[in-house]
Amino acid sequence: MEIQLHDITKRFDELVAVNDLSMTIRDGEFLTLVGPSGCGKTTTLRMIAGLETPTDGIIEFGGEDMTYASPQERELAFVFQAYALYPHMSARKNMSFALEHTDISEEEIEQRISETASMLGIEEHLDKNPPALSGGQQQRVALGRSIVRDPEIFLLDEPLSNLDAKLRVKMRAELQQLHREIQTTTIYVTHDQEEAMTMSDRVAILNNGDLQQIDTPEVVYSQPANRFVAGFIGSPSMNFLDCRFEESSGTIQTDAFTIEAPSEASGDITTLGVRPEELTIVPTRDGDFSAEVTVFEQIGAYNIIHLAVDGLDEGIVAQVDGSKHFDAGDTVGVDIDPKHVHLFDANDEAVYNPPLASEESTALV
Amino acid sequence: MSETQDSLVGKLTTDRSQLDWRPYVYLLPAFVMVAIFLAYPLVDTFLLSFQEVVTLGGETRWVGLDNYVAVVTDPLFWVAAKNTLIFSVGMIVLPLVLGLGLAMAINRGIEGRSFLRSLIFVPVVVPIVVAGIVFSWLLSPNGLVNWLLTTAGVIEEPARFLNSTTLSLPSVMLMVLWKRTGYYMVILLAGLQGLPDDVYEAAKIMGKSRWAMFRHITLPLLKPAILITLVLGIIDTVRAFAHVYVMTGGGPSNSSEILSTHFYQVAFGYFNFGKGAAYGFILFGMALVFSTIAIKLSGGTEI
C-alpha cells in the first residue's frame, strides 16, 4: 500500500508538532522516520495510524483519502514502544484477540498464530502471560499480534528502545528479515540514527516538525542536505568548522589551516564539515595541520581521538584504525582529503557534498 | 586442626548465648499496645462467647456452644441476615457500578473534572451520623423529598419513608449509596488512571468496540481495584451500624434491622454479653468467609 502525505500540519494548541510535511512512502518500502525528541516523528506516525487527526493536510492510502478514517478502517498494525500487550491474557490470546469477532474462522486464527509464532520463535511461550516473558519475548509477541492481522501497513514506534543493546542489534536484523518475508509497507520511528541507517530502504530525517531530507541511508550519510542532517546522521558526529572560501586561490580557510577547495565548490561558504572517519592521522610534518590529542577512546575495531587544534575554539574528533594507539598529549598531523569534505552556506544548506561511495567504486572499476 | 575447630565451635556457642536483645526492646512498645488493645480483648471475648454472664458484676459460668446456638436459632438473626444481604446491594453493588461509571466519565476527561471529583467525594467526608440525620430530615413527612414529590404530583399524600416496613431499608440504602459512591469512585479512578493509554490505542487499531474494550481490557485490568472495593464493602457491610441506627433504629418492627444493629441490641440492649460475644465472632467469621470467597472467585490473591 502506497502512503502519501500532502502538506500535513499538526498543532497542539500553540505547539507545532509537524509542519507542512509532504512525503510518499512507496508500496512495500521500509521507511524510517528519525530525529531527536520532539521532532514530530511519533506524531506523524500516529496521524498515519489514525490515532491523531492532522490540523491541516491530506493522508492518502493507495490514492484514497484516509485523513479522517478511523484506525480500524485503515487496516494497519501498530507496534507500540512499550508493546501495549494485555497482561491478563496469554501470549496466544494476545495474538488471537485482534482476530476474534471478525469473519476469520477459528481454524484460520489457530493456523495464523502457529505460523507467526514459529516465524518469531515464540512457540514455547504462547501459553505464558506477558509479565512472565522477557523484554525480547514480549517484543516478539507484540510483533506477532500485528503480523497475524495480515495488515496492509506496518507502523512501529520505537519498538526496540526498551531492549538492551545486544538484543537491540539482534532484533534489528530480525526485523529486516521479517520485512523481507512479509513485504508489507513499513514505517518505523526511532531516535537512533544507527537503527535508521541499518534497517531502512529510505530514511526521513525530521527536526522541529520539519522534514529535513528523505533518501536512502547511503545518500543521507554521504550527501546530507543540510548541516542538521550532517550532524545527526553518523557516529561520532561530523566536525563542523567556521571557514571562508577564497574563490581566487580555490582554497577553504579556517582559523587554523587552509585546504584546497573541491573544484565544484562555489558561492557563499561558511562552514566546513568533515566526518571523523574521513580525517587521516599522519606524522606531524605531512599533515594539513597539527593537533594535540586530548582524549583517546579505545573502542576496539576502531578508536576515537579527540584533538585540540591551535586557533580553533572547539576540538575536533577523528576516527582511527583499531590498531592505532595514542596517548593524551601526543602531537599528531591531520590530513583532510579535499574531496571528502562537506560545505555549508550561511543558511546551513549543503553547497558541496562528496560523491557517493558506490559511484566512486563503480568509477574505479 | 581439631583445636581450631573446637575454638570455632566454642566461639559460635558463646555468640549464640550472648543473644542480642536490642531488637526485642525496640519492638516492645508496639507489642505491648497490640497485646493490651487487640490480643487480650480478642481472646477474652472469644472465651466469653462460651460463657453466660450471670450477674452484671461479672460472675460467669461455662455453657459450651449454647451462645452460638442461641444466636443462630434466633429468628431475628435470620431477618437481620436477610436485611443485611439486601443492604449490601446499597453498600456494595450500586455504589460500585455507579462509582465505576463516574470514574470512567471523569477519567475520559469531561469538563470541570476536578470540581466534579471533589463534589462526588464530599459525602465520604460527612460523618455517618450527620448524613443519617440529614437524610432523616429530607425523607421526613414534611421534608424536601416529600415536598418535591407532592408538588410534582407524583404522590398525593406525603410518604412516611422511615416509618414504613417496605421503605425504611431502601431509605437507608439511599443514604448509603450517596455516601459510598464517591469512596468507590476515587479508588476506581486511581485504578483507571494507572492504566496505560497504549493498550486502548492498540485495541482501537484492532477495531475493537467500546464495549469490547470495557469488557476485555478495563474490567480485567481494574480487577485489583475492584477487589479492594469489594472486600472493603463486605467488611463495612458486616460492621455497618450507625447507618441504620441513626435513621430507623432497625424499625419499624425490625424491617430495617441488620446484623450489627441486632448484635448491638442483643449485647447492649439485653445485656446478654455471652450471646453478644458469640454474635460478634459469627460476624467476624462472615466477613472473613465472604471476603475470601470474593478474592477466590475473582481468581486473584493480590490486594
XYZ file of C-alpha atoms in Angstrom:
668
model
C 0.000 0.000 0.000
C 1.414 3.367 -1.003
C 1.012 6.154 1.524
C 1.037 9.807 0.592
C 1.187 12.725 2.994
C 0.190 16.075 1.500
C 1.104 19.231 3.443
C 0.411 17.655 6.825
C 0.450 20.038 9.782
C -0.357 19.127 13.384
C -0.701 21.730 16.104
C -1.249 21.049 19.790
C -2.508 24.462 20.948
C 0.490 26.729 20.338
C 2.958 23.955 19.659
C 3.524 22.997 16.045
C 4.427 19.315 16.210
C 4.522 18.667 12.466
C 4.878 21.449 9.955
C 3.709 21.180 6.341
C 5.047 17.671 5.836
C 4.753 16.021 2.447
C 6.182 12.644 1.518
C 5.373 9.455 -0.314
C 6.003 6.052 1.210
C 6.215 3.511 -1.585
C 4.395 0.204 -1.601
C 6.429 -2.424 0.254
C 9.032 0.055 1.376
C 10.748 0.138 4.781
C 10.852 3.811 5.660
C 12.278 5.171 8.886
C 11.280 8.451 10.479
C 14.205 9.599 12.555
C 15.015 12.698 14.558
C 15.642 13.967 18.083
C 12.927 14.002 20.771
C 10.079 16.328 19.883
C 10.835 16.382 16.165
C 7.325 15.205 15.270
C 8.161 11.674 14.165
C 5.818 9.868 16.559
C 3.050 12.409 15.910
C 3.426 11.758 12.178
C 3.177 8.013 12.760
C 0.114 8.446 14.963
C -1.567 10.544 12.279
C -0.923 7.822 9.729
C -2.397 5.324 12.227
C -5.469 7.480 12.791
C -4.742 7.944 16.499
C -4.328 11.676 15.848
C -6.045 13.850 13.255
C -3.956 16.345 11.300
C -4.783 20.026 11.774
C -4.204 20.508 8.045
C -3.365 18.381 5.060
C -4.388 15.093 3.495
C -3.302 11.493 4.104
C -3.870 9.050 1.250
C -3.557 5.268 1.247
C -3.255 3.912 -2.282
C -4.765 7.115 -3.636
C -7.745 7.035 -1.284
C -8.268 9.889 1.173
C -7.884 8.434 4.671
C -7.287 11.666 6.604
C -10.327 11.231 8.843
C -10.765 7.457 8.642
C -10.861 5.562 11.938
C -7.833 3.423 12.838
C -9.699 0.201 12.065
C -10.733 1.355 8.579
C -7.062 1.824 7.755
C -6.268 -1.884 8.155
C -2.882 -1.317 9.627
C -0.892 -2.658 12.535
C 0.881 -0.586 15.142
C 3.665 -1.815 17.403
C 3.980 0.366 20.476
C 7.154 1.393 22.253
C 6.007 -0.259 25.495
C 4.400 -3.123 23.493
C 0.872 -2.464 24.888
C 0.314 -6.172 25.489
C -2.619 -7.257 27.615
C -1.034 -8.518 30.840
C -4.070 -10.625 31.774
C -4.077 -12.591 28.525
C -1.684 -15.324 27.442
C 0.604 -14.607 24.502
C -1.703 -16.733 22.346
C -4.770 -14.809 23.484
C -2.953 -11.519 22.909
C -2.447 -12.596 19.323
C -5.932 -14.032 18.759
C -7.746 -11.144 20.451
C -7.309 -8.975 17.371
C -8.969 -11.574 15.146
C -11.857 -12.549 17.396
C -15.304 -11.391 16.308
C -14.181 -10.945 12.721
C -15.180 -13.212 9.836
C -11.960 -15.204 10.190
C -12.649 -18.810 11.223
C -11.178 -20.289 14.375
C -9.041 -22.787 12.468
C -7.657 -19.945 10.384
C -6.829 -17.964 13.537
C -5.140 -21.023 15.054
C -3.217 -21.548 11.823
C -2.031 -17.944 11.609
C -0.929 -17.891 15.243
C 1.148 -21.045 14.940
C 2.732 -19.851 11.675
C 3.575 -16.455 13.128
C 4.804 -17.946 16.394
C 7.201 -20.244 14.580
C 8.383 -17.390 12.363
C 9.170 -15.384 15.514
C 10.408 -18.353 17.556
C 7.911 -17.975 20.398
C 6.036 -21.303 20.111
C 7.005 -22.426 23.626
C 5.849 -19.158 25.153
C 2.349 -18.980 23.696
C 0.633 -20.024 26.921
C 2.516 -17.641 29.163
C 1.237 -14.208 30.123
C 3.362 -11.188 29.160
C 4.635 -10.435 32.680
C 6.259 -13.896 32.662
C 8.112 -13.152 29.414
C 11.413 -11.346 28.911
C 11.562 -7.993 27.128
C 12.639 -9.591 23.878
C 9.889 -12.206 24.040
C 7.269 -9.540 24.774
C 8.580 -7.636 21.788
C 8.065 -10.682 19.613
C 4.545 -11.241 20.905
C 3.766 -7.591 20.122
C 5.107 -8.084 16.604
C 3.220 -11.357 16.275
C -0.012 -9.727 17.356
C 0.429 -7.315 14.462
C 1.535 -9.884 11.907
C -1.429 -12.253 12.450
C -3.744 -9.499 11.313
C -2.020 -9.532 7.931
C -2.104 -5.726 7.722
C -1.567 -3.590 4.630
C 0.711 -1.278 6.562
C 3.051 -1.838 9.472
C 3.748 1.017 11.856
C 6.418 0.663 14.527
C 7.004 3.293 17.208
C 10.500 2.908 18.690
C 9.922 -0.818 19.169
C 13.499 -1.593 20.204
C 14.122 1.227 22.647
C 13.163 -0.835 25.710
C 15.604 -3.633 24.889
C 19.214 -3.887 25.980
C 21.917 -3.018 23.480
C 22.812 -6.588 22.466
C 19.221 -7.651 21.916
C 18.552 -4.461 20.006
C 21.187 -5.313 17.424
C 19.774 -8.835 17.116
C 16.181 -7.646 16.737
C 17.317 -5.098 14.163
C 18.441 -7.888 11.894
C 15.326 -9.943 12.632
C 13.040 -7.045 11.763
C 14.788 -6.590 8.440
C 14.425 -10.271 7.675
C 10.789 -10.146 8.735
C 10.169 -7.252 6.375
C 11.777 -9.193 3.536
C 9.414 -12.100 4.267
C 6.145 -10.228 4.594
C 6.918 -7.388 2.159
C 4.478 -5.008 3.820
C 4.849 -1.244 3.660
C 6.570 -0.421 6.935
C 7.066 2.874 8.693
C 9.481 2.757 11.576
C 10.035 5.543 14.080
C 13.269 5.840 16.035
C 15.534 8.450 17.555
C 18.513 6.184 16.956
C 20.234 7.097 13.681
C 22.055 3.767 13.689
C 18.749 1.847 13.590
C 17.541 4.148 10.843
C 20.684 3.650 8.785
C 20.916 -0.118 9.176
C 17.299 -1.120 8.583
C 15.708 1.208 6.090
C 15.171 1.406 2.374
C 14.849 5.128 2.888
C 15.292 7.434 5.862
C 13.279 10.575 6.553
C 15.012 12.949 8.961
C 12.793 15.360 10.878
C 13.661 18.261 13.117
C 11.251 20.599 14.923
C 8.388 19.259 12.853
C 10.114 19.934 9.520
C 11.249 17.308 7.065
C 14.987 17.786 6.531
C 15.727 15.109 3.977
C 14.280 11.839 2.737
C 16.539 9.467 0.859
C 18.448 6.195 1.045
C 20.791 5.668 4.008
C 23.786 5.995 1.707
C 22.698 9.397 0.405
C 21.749 10.904 3.766
C 25.133 9.819 5.082
C 27.299 10.919 2.143
C 25.257 13.791 0.834
C 23.316 15.361 3.707
C 21.005 18.133 2.551
C 21.945 20.436 5.378
C 24.028 20.820 8.470
C 21.364 19.283 10.751
C 21.255 16.035 8.791
C 25.039 16.023 8.529
C 25.359 16.305 12.300
C 22.531 13.900 13.155
C 23.490 11.017 10.890
C 26.777 9.276 11.662
C 28.511 8.496 14.917
C 30.713 10.079 16.113
C 29.190 13.249 14.687
C 30.636 15.259 11.854
C 33.134 18.010 12.758
C 31.977 21.493 11.817
C 34.465 24.368 11.435
C 33.852 28.001 10.532
C 35.558 28.752 7.218
C 35.913 31.161 4.306
C 36.080 30.257 0.649
C 38.762 32.065 -1.347
C 37.491 31.804 -4.888
C 40.701 33.280 -6.400
C 43.009 30.686 -4.889
C 40.409 27.922 -4.792
C 41.002 27.294 -1.100
C 38.987 26.804 2.065
C 40.440 28.710 5.005
C 39.713 28.099 8.634
C 41.308 29.859 11.591
C 43.843 27.052 11.858
C 44.590 25.824 8.366
C 43.907 26.149 4.673
C 42.993 23.305 2.355
C 42.345 23.074 -1.327
C 38.667 23.503 -2.157
C 36.884 20.853 -4.216
C 36.621 22.006 -7.817
C 32.801 22.100 -7.626
C 32.834 24.483 -4.636
C 31.302 27.875 -5.226
C 29.349 30.663 -3.603
C 28.914 31.724 -0.030
C 30.541 29.003 2.082
C 30.683 29.486 5.851
C 31.020 26.013 7.347
C 33.357 23.150 6.623
C 32.163 19.691 7.652
C 34.433 16.663 7.909
C 33.421 13.257 9.184
C 35.746 11.782 11.860
C 36.295 8.739 9.643
C 37.490 10.956 6.772
C 40.288 12.522 8.807
C 43.659 10.838 8.383
C 46.196 10.918 11.182
C 49.714 11.275 9.777
C 53.184 12.219 11.052
C 53.178 15.897 12.052
C 55.185 17.130 9.083
C 52.851 15.548 6.485
C 49.514 16.892 7.771
C 47.411 19.851 6.689
C 47.723 20.913 10.293
C 48.927 19.542 13.591
C 46.885 18.855 16.691
C 47.253 17.653 20.258
C 45.462 14.525 21.475
C 43.233 15.443 24.450
C 41.276 12.204 24.891
C 41.854 8.747 23.447
C 38.848 6.393 23.347
C 39.627 2.737 22.814
C 36.638 1.135 21.046
C 38.279 -1.954 19.570
C 37.501 -2.270 15.884
C 38.266 1.410 15.583
C 39.377 4.023 18.058
C 38.380 7.629 18.561
C 40.666 10.534 19.351
C 39.672 13.984 20.471
C 42.025 16.666 19.213
C 42.761 20.256 20.176
C 43.931 22.449 17.302
C 45.718 25.772 17.778
C 43.497 28.573 16.544
C 40.224 26.597 16.782
C 37.813 27.242 19.639
C 36.357 23.774 19.561
C 38.102 20.452 19.422
C 37.702 18.013 16.573
C 37.132 14.267 16.632
C 38.887 11.731 14.441
C 38.307 8.032 13.983
C 41.366 5.862 13.511
C 42.093 2.225 12.867
C 41.754 -0.119 15.848
C 45.451 -0.954 15.685
C 46.469 2.651 16.244
C 47.051 3.840 19.755
C 47.626 7.360 21.047
C 48.079 8.970 24.429
C 46.716 12.248 25.643
C 49.344 14.887 24.990
C 50.673 13.325 21.769
C 51.062 15.708 18.878
C 49.873 14.408 15.532
C 49.379 15.649 11.997
C 45.918 15.658 10.459
C 45.290 15.299 6.752
C 41.993 16.223 5.085
C 41.047 14.779 1.702
C 39.576 17.822 -0.106
C 37.204 15.568 -1.998
C 35.596 14.200 1.166
C 34.502 17.395 2.818
C 31.044 18.907 3.160
C 30.498 22.605 2.663
C 27.550 24.574 4.010
C 26.339 28.110 3.407
C 25.182 30.678 5.956
C 21.709 29.073 5.981
C 23.284 25.703 6.838
C 22.271 24.284 3.451
C 24.793 21.964 1.825
C 26.551 23.539 -1.178
C 29.033 20.728 -1.718
C 28.957 17.027 -0.839
C 31.362 14.297 -1.881
C 30.175 11.762 -4.484
C 28.509 8.575 -3.209
C 30.890 5.806 -2.220
C 29.037 3.396 -4.512
C 29.505 5.713 -7.507
C 33.157 6.187 -6.674
C 33.794 2.465 -6.572
C 31.963 1.879 -9.859
C 34.105 4.650 -11.354
C 37.213 2.817 -10.199
C 36.048 -0.436 -11.785
C 43.334 -28.613 63.323
C 40.838 -30.019 65.808
C 41.835 -27.293 68.203
C 40.848 -24.640 65.716
C 37.544 -26.372 65.156
C 36.894 -26.609 68.863
C 37.624 -22.970 69.403
C 35.425 -22.085 66.458
C 32.538 -24.085 67.880
C 33.123 -22.520 71.258
C 33.048 -19.084 69.691
C 29.773 -19.771 67.929
C 28.136 -21.074 71.103
C 29.199 -18.080 73.152
C 27.876 -15.830 70.386
C 24.533 -17.573 70.491
C 24.324 -17.441 74.268
C 25.013 -13.709 74.151
C 21.733 -13.058 72.388
C 21.354 -9.551 71.018
C 18.326 -8.308 72.957
C 18.158 -4.849 71.450
C 15.704 -5.540 68.574
C 13.236 -7.029 71.029
C 13.352 -3.956 73.213
C 12.620 -1.792 70.181
C 9.608 -3.977 69.401
C 8.325 -3.976 72.961
C 6.154 -0.785 72.900
C 4.258 -1.909 69.792
C 3.996 -5.404 71.192
C 2.509 -4.154 74.477
C -0.030 -1.996 72.639
C -1.153 -4.882 70.447
C -1.361 -7.190 73.430
C -3.484 -4.806 75.505
C -5.791 -3.451 72.825
C -6.061 -6.320 70.361
C -4.904 -9.699 71.595
C -6.336 -9.524 75.123
C -9.860 -8.338 74.122
C -9.934 -10.839 71.265
C -9.049 -13.778 73.487
C -11.240 -12.550 76.326
C -14.271 -12.116 74.042
C -13.635 -15.495 72.478
C -13.688 -17.083 75.949
C -16.736 -15.025 76.890
C -18.625 -16.418 73.898
C -18.631 -19.808 75.647
C -19.883 -18.400 78.950
C -23.041 -16.964 80.405
C -22.778 -13.751 82.372
C -24.866 -14.430 85.400
C -24.649 -11.046 87.103
C -23.649 -7.641 85.857
C -20.878 -7.831 88.424
C -19.100 -10.252 86.086
C -19.965 -13.648 87.549
C -19.923 -16.166 84.711
C -20.415 -19.862 84.061
C -19.393 -22.029 81.160
C -22.181 -23.002 78.763
C -20.282 -24.517 75.842
C -21.751 -23.712 72.437
C -25.093 -22.579 73.851
C -24.472 -18.929 72.966
C -23.728 -19.774 69.328
C -26.807 -21.972 69.140
C -28.873 -19.185 70.705
C -27.718 -16.710 68.055
C -28.430 -18.875 65.019
C -31.759 -20.142 66.342
C -32.946 -16.598 66.995
C -35.453 -15.875 64.162
C -34.478 -12.204 64.300
C -30.915 -13.195 63.386
C -32.185 -14.540 60.072
C -34.372 -11.493 59.461
C -31.329 -9.325 60.096
C -29.192 -11.547 57.867
C -31.678 -11.239 55.004
C -31.868 -7.462 55.509
C -28.081 -7.247 55.556
C -27.957 -9.056 52.231
C -30.389 -6.511 50.766
C -28.458 -3.725 52.496
C -25.237 -4.945 50.856
C -26.721 -4.035 47.454
C -26.751 -0.427 48.653
C -23.360 -0.777 50.349
C -21.531 -2.586 47.564
C -23.267 -3.287 44.254
C -24.985 0.016 43.431
C -22.183 2.369 44.532
C -19.640 0.136 42.802
C -21.475 0.272 39.478
C -22.242 3.972 39.841
C -18.715 4.750 41.094
C -17.166 2.903 38.160
C -19.370 4.766 35.709
C -18.470 8.124 37.239
C -14.786 7.222 37.455
C -14.774 6.311 33.755
C -16.603 9.507 32.813
C -14.150 11.615 34.809
C -11.162 9.667 33.524
C -12.341 10.251 29.949
C -11.743 13.922 30.618
C -15.066 15.710 30.851
C -15.289 19.456 31.560
C -14.657 20.530 35.165
C -13.477 17.115 36.219
C -11.555 18.120 39.339
C -14.575 20.078 40.608
C -16.852 17.138 39.857
C -14.483 14.717 41.537
C -14.442 16.824 44.725
C -18.215 17.210 44.636
C -18.747 13.456 44.406
C -16.234 12.871 47.182
C -17.812 15.316 49.661
C -20.351 12.764 51.060
C -17.460 10.473 52.021
C -16.136 13.099 54.415
C -19.516 13.759 56.041
C -19.769 11.787 59.324
C -22.223 8.945 59.013
C -24.343 10.224 61.915
C -24.657 13.662 60.301
C -25.580 12.085 56.971
C -28.168 9.922 58.705
C -29.771 12.910 60.429
C -29.790 14.985 57.227
C -31.401 12.175 55.250
C -33.945 11.665 58.042
C -34.946 15.310 57.628
C -35.038 15.068 53.845
C -37.210 11.949 53.986
C -39.467 13.065 56.854
C -43.186 13.588 56.081
C -42.638 17.345 55.799
C -39.160 17.023 54.329
C -37.799 18.166 50.983
C -38.325 14.856 49.186
C -41.985 14.634 50.115
C -42.484 18.289 49.216
C -40.947 17.721 45.777
C -42.919 14.536 45.131
C -46.247 16.048 46.218
C -45.626 19.311 44.374
C -44.748 17.419 41.223
C -47.883 15.364 41.695
C -46.111 12.016 41.862
C -47.795 11.186 45.154
C -50.837 12.756 46.790
C -50.028 12.224 50.447
C -46.533 12.599 51.941
C -44.899 9.164 52.240
C -43.641 8.003 55.636
C -40.353 6.684 54.283
C -38.698 5.867 57.585
C -41.804 4.529 59.278
C -42.733 2.112 56.532
C -41.840 -1.565 56.681
C -41.242 -1.573 52.919
C -39.477 1.790 52.529
C -37.327 2.072 55.650
C -34.471 -0.145 54.458
C -34.406 1.326 50.917
C -34.326 4.801 52.526
C -31.220 3.892 54.488
C -29.729 2.379 51.324
C -30.325 5.654 49.505
C -28.210 7.497 52.084
C -25.559 4.792 51.946
C -25.438 4.959 48.149
C -24.974 8.724 48.325
C -22.201 8.293 50.844
C -20.266 5.403 49.350
C -20.320 6.172 45.619
C -17.579 8.786 45.917
C -15.499 6.462 48.058
C -15.519 3.724 45.433
C -15.113 6.265 42.671
C -11.775 7.572 43.966
C -10.402 4.057 44.393
C -11.516 3.043 40.896
C -10.398 6.350 39.394
C -6.927 5.819 40.827
C -7.005 2.365 39.240
C -8.156 3.729 35.881
C -5.521 6.437 35.867
C -2.907 3.734 36.342
C -3.943 2.003 33.107
C -1.730 2.830 30.123
C -3.238 4.555 27.076
C -1.464 2.339 24.609
C -3.475 -0.813 25.392
C -6.612 1.097 24.408
C -4.965 2.501 21.306
C -3.862 -0.991 20.347
C -7.472 -2.147 20.709
C -8.697 0.820 18.679
C -6.342 -0.117 15.861
C -7.661 -3.687 16.013
C -11.139 -2.224 15.566
C -12.492 -3.270 18.951
C -15.802 -1.766 20.069
C -16.017 0.328 23.212
C -17.909 -2.471 24.925
C -15.188 -4.969 23.978
C -12.560 -2.619 25.361
C -14.504 -2.251 28.610
C -15.172 -5.970 28.909
C -11.751 -7.290 27.853
C -9.389 -4.517 28.917
C -10.807 -2.147 31.528
C -12.523 -4.719 33.740
C -9.673 -7.269 33.867
C -7.013 -4.597 34.362
C -9.110 -2.908 37.030
C -9.630 -6.175 38.896
C -7.252 -5.367 41.771
C -9.019 -2.053 42.422
C -12.469 -3.623 42.136
C -11.382 -6.352 44.520
C -10.306 -3.789 47.097
C -13.664 -2.009 46.930
C -15.444 -5.348 47.132
C -13.586 -6.565 50.214
C -13.854 -3.180 51.931
C -17.553 -3.216 51.066
C -18.105 -6.652 52.584
C -16.290 -5.778 55.796
C -18.092 -2.439 56.065
C -21.465 -4.090 55.435
C -20.969 -6.505 58.294
C -19.807 -3.684 60.538
C -22.339 -1.069 59.365
C -24.217 0.172 62.406
C -24.832 3.918 62.616
C -26.188 3.906 59.050
C -29.327 2.149 60.227
C -29.260 3.060 63.902
C -29.486 6.811 63.330
C -32.211 6.759 60.677
C -34.565 3.934 61.733
C -33.046 2.209 64.746
C -33.754 -1.014 62.880
C -37.504 -0.469 62.744
C -40.329 -0.356 62.157
C -40.885 -3.870 63.512
C -37.334 -4.950 62.581
C -37.959 -4.199 58.875
C -34.588 -2.440 58.629
C -32.777 -4.468 61.282
C -29.355 -5.530 60.056
C -26.855 -7.842 61.728
C -24.869 -5.189 63.546
C -27.908 -3.357 64.931
C -29.350 -6.667 66.062
C -25.982 -7.568 67.551
C -25.984 -4.259 69.457
C -29.485 -4.977 70.704
C -28.507 -8.444 71.915
C -25.272 -7.403 73.605
C -26.087 -3.979 74.982
C -29.874 -3.787 74.792
C -30.499 -7.008 76.690
C -27.061 -7.055 78.375
C -26.601 -10.580 77.102
C -22.810 -10.359 76.876
C -22.122 -14.043 76.299
C -24.529 -14.253 73.373
C -23.221 -10.890 72.157
C -19.663 -12.221 72.127
C -20.759 -15.268 70.167
C -22.641 -12.976 67.787
C -19.502 -10.892 67.326
C -17.484 -13.937 66.367
C -20.144 -15.059 63.916
C -19.993 -11.620 62.234
C -16.198 -11.798 62.194
C -16.394 -15.233 60.571
C -18.871 -13.993 57.976
C -16.663 -11.052 56.958
C -13.717 -13.418 56.673
C -15.570 -16.061 54.657
C -17.243 -13.647 52.216
C -14.033 -11.682 51.632
C -12.165 -14.896 50.937
C -14.896 -16.053 48.560
C -14.755 -12.704 46.738
C -10.998 -12.958 46.355
C -11.130 -16.584 45.245
C -13.968 -16.027 42.779
C -12.125 -13.178 41.102
C -9.147 -15.506 40.783
C -6.746 -13.026 42.331
C -4.802 -13.151 45.560
C -3.186 -9.750 45.397
C -4.873 -6.822 47.078
